[in-house]
Every structure is written in C-alpha cells, then in structure tokens.
Amino acid sequence: MSLFHALVPAAGFGARMGHELPKQYLPLTGKPLIFHALSTLCACPKISTVFVVLAPDDTLFHSFDWSALGDKLQPLYCGGVTRAESVLNGLLAAELEADDWVLVHDGARPCLTQLLLDKLLVELCNDDTGGILAVPVADTLKCADQQQRISSTQDRAGLWQAQTPQMFRARLLVQALQQSNRVTDEASAIEALGLKPRLVLSDSTNFKVTYPQDLLLAEVLLQRR
Ligand code: CTP
Ligand code: MG
C-alpha cells in the first residue's frame, strides 16, 4: 500500500516580509510560523512522515522545541536557491517509494485546516495524476502597462489561484521537477509533462503569509479557532 508523506519547503528567506528573521521563524501566536503547518500535517493520521526542508546553514530550527509534534517530523538540511530546488533536493534526500504520495505544503501557509487537508487526501487518493488545493479567482483581473495603467481586463472565468498542499506520486514529481526547474509550484512541473492535475476546491483562509499584513491576518484567524 502506498504511504502518504508531507514535504514542507522552509529554506527561503522571506524577502517580501522585510524582517531580519527568516519568515518561517517569525512569531505567530507564540510559536514559530512554520510550527502551525507542521502541526496540522503531523496531526493527520493518514500522513506517515513530515519532512521539513531547511537551508543547509539553518541554525534556528534546532533552537525551538518541536517535541509536541511527535516523531513524524524529519528535518532535512538540503534547501536550494529556489523553492523548486528545495522541493527536489528534499524529495531526493527523503528516498521515498516510487508510488508513495507526497503532499508538498508551503511552510508559509499556517492556516491549513485538518478539514481541507482531509478533503485533498480523499479526493485525490485514487486519482491517476494528483492535484492541488485551489480557489476560483474572485476579483476582476487587470493587465498593467509600463506606466501602471490598465491595458486590458482578463476574463476570470476558469481561472483558479493555486494553493498548497500539492499532492503527487513521489517518482512522478521527481521526474517532473528534474525536467522543469524554473517553476513556482509542483503542478506546473507536472503540467509540463503533458498531464492535467486536478483542482480541489479550497478557501481563502489557506493563504500564504507573504507580506507583514498577512501575518496579522493569520494571527487573528488562528486566535479565533
Ligand atoms: N522556499 C524554500 N526554498 C527557497 C525559497 C522558498 O524552501 N529557496 C520556501 C519558503 O521557505 C516558503 C515556501 O517555499 O515556506 C514558499 O515560498 P515564499 O512564500 O516565496 O517564501 P520566501 O521565498 O521565503 O519569501 P520571498 O519570496 O518573499 O523571499
Ligand atoms: Mg519566494
């Protein structure tokens, strides 16, 4: 039987956050930001291992207490210069079985719920390709010119915003990332193989903490739960 593993890239620096501490370690409800995503993944009974991919020179991870997360958590110090490289390095270091499922989840999405995670697992576990959590685009989309004026309006029908986790078979994902190393998510690499990952309906609470105001939103949301 195929196992399910999570892999959390957390080797970035968080340049858009503009803080001297890497984004994944900024305090959120009294814990480092990545604690929240790792905690949800570790608490899911269907997931066997939770790999967290750290920068090779990361000195902060071990300064926190992760014991509340149990023994599923495995740090891998093999992050690369891009997110795609961190994911590929992590997958190679994890040495998974070809048919095992991997759920790649941004360390910077702390508000993932057990409900959305389980929905993804249930909807995709018999899928031939795999897929991702995503939400249909809600706002009207504008194309900008060089002067930051609207040059056209994009029809939003059929457009979705990609989130994570993104769930694929381990061997397929390694093969896909080895062939396309300039992608910003796993699904793009799978698409480049000519496959069509499934879109599993999520909601806007599973947002990525990118800018300082996102941290405040995440704090409010997690406190309310
Ligand atoms: N990530 C990674 N390795 C990299 C770059 C990013 O593992 N070389 C991880 C980040 O740590 C984060 C996730 O990928 O958990 C999503 O990336 P993003 O939100 O863009 O984080 P950063 O790259 O750290 O932020 P920024 O782009 O603002 O610098
Ligand atoms: Mg980035």
mmCIF file of N, CA and C and ligand atoms in Angstrom, residues 8-18 22-24 33-34 53-55 79-87 105-109 164 184 208-211, ligand 1:
data_model
loop_
_atom_site.group_PDB
_atom_site.id
_atom_site.type_symbol
_atom_site.label_atom_id
_atom_site.label_comp_id
_atom_site.label_asym_id
_atom_site.label_seq_id
_atom_site.Cartn_x
_atom_site.Cartn_y
_atom_site.Cartn_z
ATOM 1 N N VAL A 8 7.646 19.904 3.425
ATOM 2 C CA VAL A 8 7.423 21.335 3.640
ATOM 3 C C VAL A 8 8.695 22.120 3.328
ATOM 4 N N PRO A 9 8.737 22.827 2.178
ATOM 5 C CA PRO A 9 9.909 23.656 1.901
ATOM 6 C C PRO A 9 9.923 24.856 2.848
ATOM 7 N N ALA A 10 11.019 25.032 3.559
ATOM 8 C CA ALA A 10 11.147 26.136 4.522
ATOM 9 C C ALA A 10 12.580 26.650 4.515
ATOM 10 N N ALA A 11 13.126 26.786 3.305
ATOM 11 C CA ALA A 11 14.520 27.213 3.169
ATOM 12 C C ALA A 11 14.625 28.602 2.564
ATOM 13 N N GLY A 12 13.494 29.297 2.485
ATOM 14 C CA GLY A 12 13.503 30.648 1.914
ATOM 15 C C GLY A 12 13.921 31.665 2.958
ATOM 16 N N PHE A 13 13.960 32.912 2.522
ATOM 17 C CA PHE A 13 14.371 33.949 3.452
ATOM 18 C C PHE A 13 13.235 34.888 3.824
ATOM 19 N N GLY A 14 12.203 34.937 2.974
ATOM 20 C CA GLY A 14 11.084 35.834 3.256
ATOM 21 C C GLY A 14 11.429 37.286 2.961
ATOM 22 N N ALA A 15 12.038 37.527 1.790
ATOM 23 C CA ALA A 15 12.468 38.895 1.437
ATOM 24 C C ALA A 15 11.302 39.886 1.458
ATOM 25 N N ARG A 16 10.120 39.445 0.981
ATOM 26 C CA ARG A 16 8.983 40.375 0.904
ATOM 27 C C ARG A 16 8.421 40.712 2.288
ATOM 28 N N MET A 17 8.781 39.933 3.277
ATOM 29 C CA MET A 17 8.349 40.223 4.644
ATOM 30 C C MET A 17 9.186 41.363 5.220
ATOM 31 N N GLY A 18 10.416 41.508 4.717
ATOM 32 C CA GLY A 18 11.262 42.626 5.119
ATOM 33 C C GLY A 18 11.710 42.589 6.573
ATOM 34 N N PRO A 22 14.262 35.057 9.250
ATOM 35 C CA PRO A 22 13.551 34.407 8.141
ATOM 36 C C PRO A 22 12.070 34.197 8.501
ATOM 37 N N LYS A 23 11.212 34.411 7.507
ATOM 38 C CA LYS A 23 9.750 34.393 7.702
ATOM 39 C C LYS A 23 9.249 33.169 8.463
ATOM 40 N N GLN A 24 9.841 31.998 8.179
ATOM 41 C CA GLN A 24 9.341 30.750 8.783
ATOM 42 C C GLN A 24 9.510 30.711 10.296
ATOM 43 N N LEU A 33 6.346 30.556 12.928
ATOM 44 C CA LEU A 33 5.312 30.452 11.884
ATOM 45 C C LEU A 33 5.160 29.037 11.316
ATOM 46 N N ILE A 34 6.263 28.346 11.010
ATOM 47 C CA ILE A 34 6.129 27.003 10.404
ATOM 48 C C ILE A 34 5.547 25.977 11.365
ATOM 49 N N VAL A 53 12.149 20.897 4.778
ATOM 50 C CA VAL A 53 13.396 21.168 4.045
ATOM 51 C C VAL A 53 13.935 22.528 4.466
ATOM 52 N N LEU A 54 15.110 22.500 5.096
ATOM 53 C CA LEU A 54 15.716 23.716 5.653
ATOM 54 C C LEU A 54 16.959 24.100 4.848
ATOM 55 N N ALA A 55 17.359 25.355 4.975
ATOM 56 C CA ALA A 55 18.604 25.796 4.331
ATOM 57 C C ALA A 55 19.773 25.026 4.952
ATOM 58 N N GLY A 79 17.995 22.545 1.499
ATOM 59 C CA GLY A 79 17.285 23.540 0.695
ATOM 60 C C GLY A 79 18.166 24.104 -0.406
ATOM 61 N N GLY A 80 17.542 24.563 -1.486
ATOM 62 C CA GLY A 80 18.270 25.123 -2.620
ATOM 63 C C GLY A 80 18.002 26.613 -2.769
ATOM 64 N N VAL A 81 18.433 27.180 -3.902
ATOM 65 C CA VAL A 81 18.273 28.624 -4.086
ATOM 66 C C VAL A 81 16.868 29.012 -4.544
ATOM 67 N N THR A 82 16.103 28.055 -5.071
ATOM 68 C CA THR A 82 14.699 28.326 -5.404
ATOM 69 C C THR A 82 13.825 27.329 -4.648
ATOM 70 N N ARG A 83 12.525 27.647 -4.585
ATOM 71 C CA ARG A 83 11.591 26.745 -3.927
ATOM 72 C C ARG A 83 11.595 25.390 -4.630
ATOM 73 N N ALA A 84 11.577 25.409 -5.975
ATOM 74 C CA ALA A 84 11.553 24.147 -6.737
ATOM 75 C C ALA A 84 12.785 23.295 -6.415
ATOM 76 N N GLU A 85 13.932 23.959 -6.283
ATOM 77 C CA GLU A 85 15.166 23.232 -5.972
ATOM 78 C C GLU A 85 15.102 22.651 -4.559
ATOM 79 N N SER A 86 14.552 23.410 -3.623
ATOM 80 C CA SER A 86 14.400 22.891 -2.248
ATOM 81 C C SER A 86 13.513 21.648 -2.244
ATOM 82 N N VAL A 87 12.413 21.701 -3.005
ATOM 83 C CA VAL A 87 11.492 20.557 -3.039
ATOM 84 C C VAL A 87 12.187 19.341 -3.664
ATOM 85 N N HIS A 105 3.759 21.189 0.908
ATOM 86 C CA HIS A 105 2.999 22.304 1.507
ATOM 87 C C HIS A 105 3.947 23.430 1.902
ATOM 88 N N ASP A 106 3.618 24.660 1.486
ATOM 89 C CA ASP A 106 4.426 25.822 1.857
ATOM 90 C C ASP A 106 4.502 25.963 3.371
ATOM 91 N N GLY A 107 5.721 26.134 3.879
ATOM 92 C CA GLY A 107 5.863 26.415 5.304
ATOM 93 C C GLY A 107 5.164 27.708 5.686
ATOM 94 N N ALA A 108 4.928 28.556 4.695
ATOM 95 C CA ALA A 108 4.344 29.871 4.949
ATOM 96 C C ALA A 108 2.819 29.893 4.824
ATOM 97 N N ARG A 109 2.159 28.716 4.859
ATOM 98 C CA ARG A 109 0.677 28.672 4.884
ATOM 99 C C ARG A 109 0.249 28.061 6.215
ATOM 100 N N THR A 164 -1.382 25.289 -1.658
ATOM 101 C CA THR A 164 -0.781 24.003 -1.304
ATOM 102 C C THR A 164 -1.595 23.458 -0.126
ATOM 103 N N THR A 184 7.148 27.697 -10.207
ATOM 104 C CA THR A 184 6.884 28.232 -8.874
ATOM 105 C C THR A 184 5.948 27.323 -8.079
ATOM 106 N N LYS A 208 -1.130 32.322 1.795
ATOM 107 C CA LYS A 208 0.308 32.276 2.092
ATOM 108 C C LYS A 208 0.709 33.577 2.774
ATOM 109 N N VAL A 209 1.440 33.487 3.850
ATOM 110 C CA VAL A 209 1.966 34.674 4.523
ATOM 111 C C VAL A 209 3.158 35.166 3.702
ATOM 112 N N THR A 210 2.965 36.310 3.053
ATOM 113 C CA THR A 210 3.996 36.858 2.165
ATOM 114 C C THR A 210 4.454 38.239 2.643
ATOM 115 N N TYR A 211 3.480 39.099 2.970
ATOM 116 C CA TYR A 211 3.757 40.472 3.406
ATOM 117 C C TYR A 211 3.405 40.623 4.892
HETATM 118 N N1 CTP B 1 11.299 28.204 -0.035
HETATM 119 C C1 CTP B 1 12.303 27.229 0.025
HETATM 120 N N2 CTP B 1 13.490 27.419 -0.646
HETATM 121 C C2 CTP B 1 13.708 28.549 -1.353
HETATM 122 C C3 CTP B 1 12.687 29.545 -1.435
HETATM 123 C C4 CTP B 1 11.486 29.336 -0.756
HETATM 124 O O1 CTP B 1 12.136 26.207 0.680
HETATM 125 N N3 CTP B 1 14.882 28.719 -1.961
HETATM 126 C C5 CTP B 1 10.069 28.007 0.752
HETATM 127 C C6 CTP B 1 9.808 29.155 1.718
HETATM 128 O O2 CTP B 1 10.579 28.974 2.907
HETATM 129 C C7 CTP B 1 8.308 29.068 1.928
HETATM 130 C C8 CTP B 1 7.795 28.456 0.631
HETATM 131 O O3 CTP B 1 8.929 27.980 -0.085
HETATM 132 O O4 CTP B 1 7.947 28.212 3.002
HETATM 133 C C9 CTP B 1 7.008 29.456 -0.184
HETATM 134 O O5 CTP B 1 7.869 30.470 -0.683
HETATM 135 P P1 CTP B 1 7.700 32.030 -0.399
HETATM 136 O O6 CTP B 1 6.420 32.324 0.260
HETATM 137 O O7 CTP B 1 8.044 32.737 -1.666
HETATM 138 O O8 CTP B 1 8.840 32.277 0.722
HETATM 139 P P2 CTP B 1 10.214 33.018 0.567
HETATM 140 O O9 CTP B 1 10.851 32.663 -0.735
HETATM 141 O O10 CTP B 1 10.975 32.767 1.816
HETATM 142 O O11 CTP B 1 9.732 34.561 0.545
HETATM 143 P P3 CTP B 1 10.144 35.691 -0.513
HETATM 144 O O12 CTP B 1 9.779 35.158 -1.882
HETATM 145 O O13 CTP B 1 9.342 36.879 -0.101
HETATM 146 O O14 CTP B 1 11.624 35.893 -0.355
#
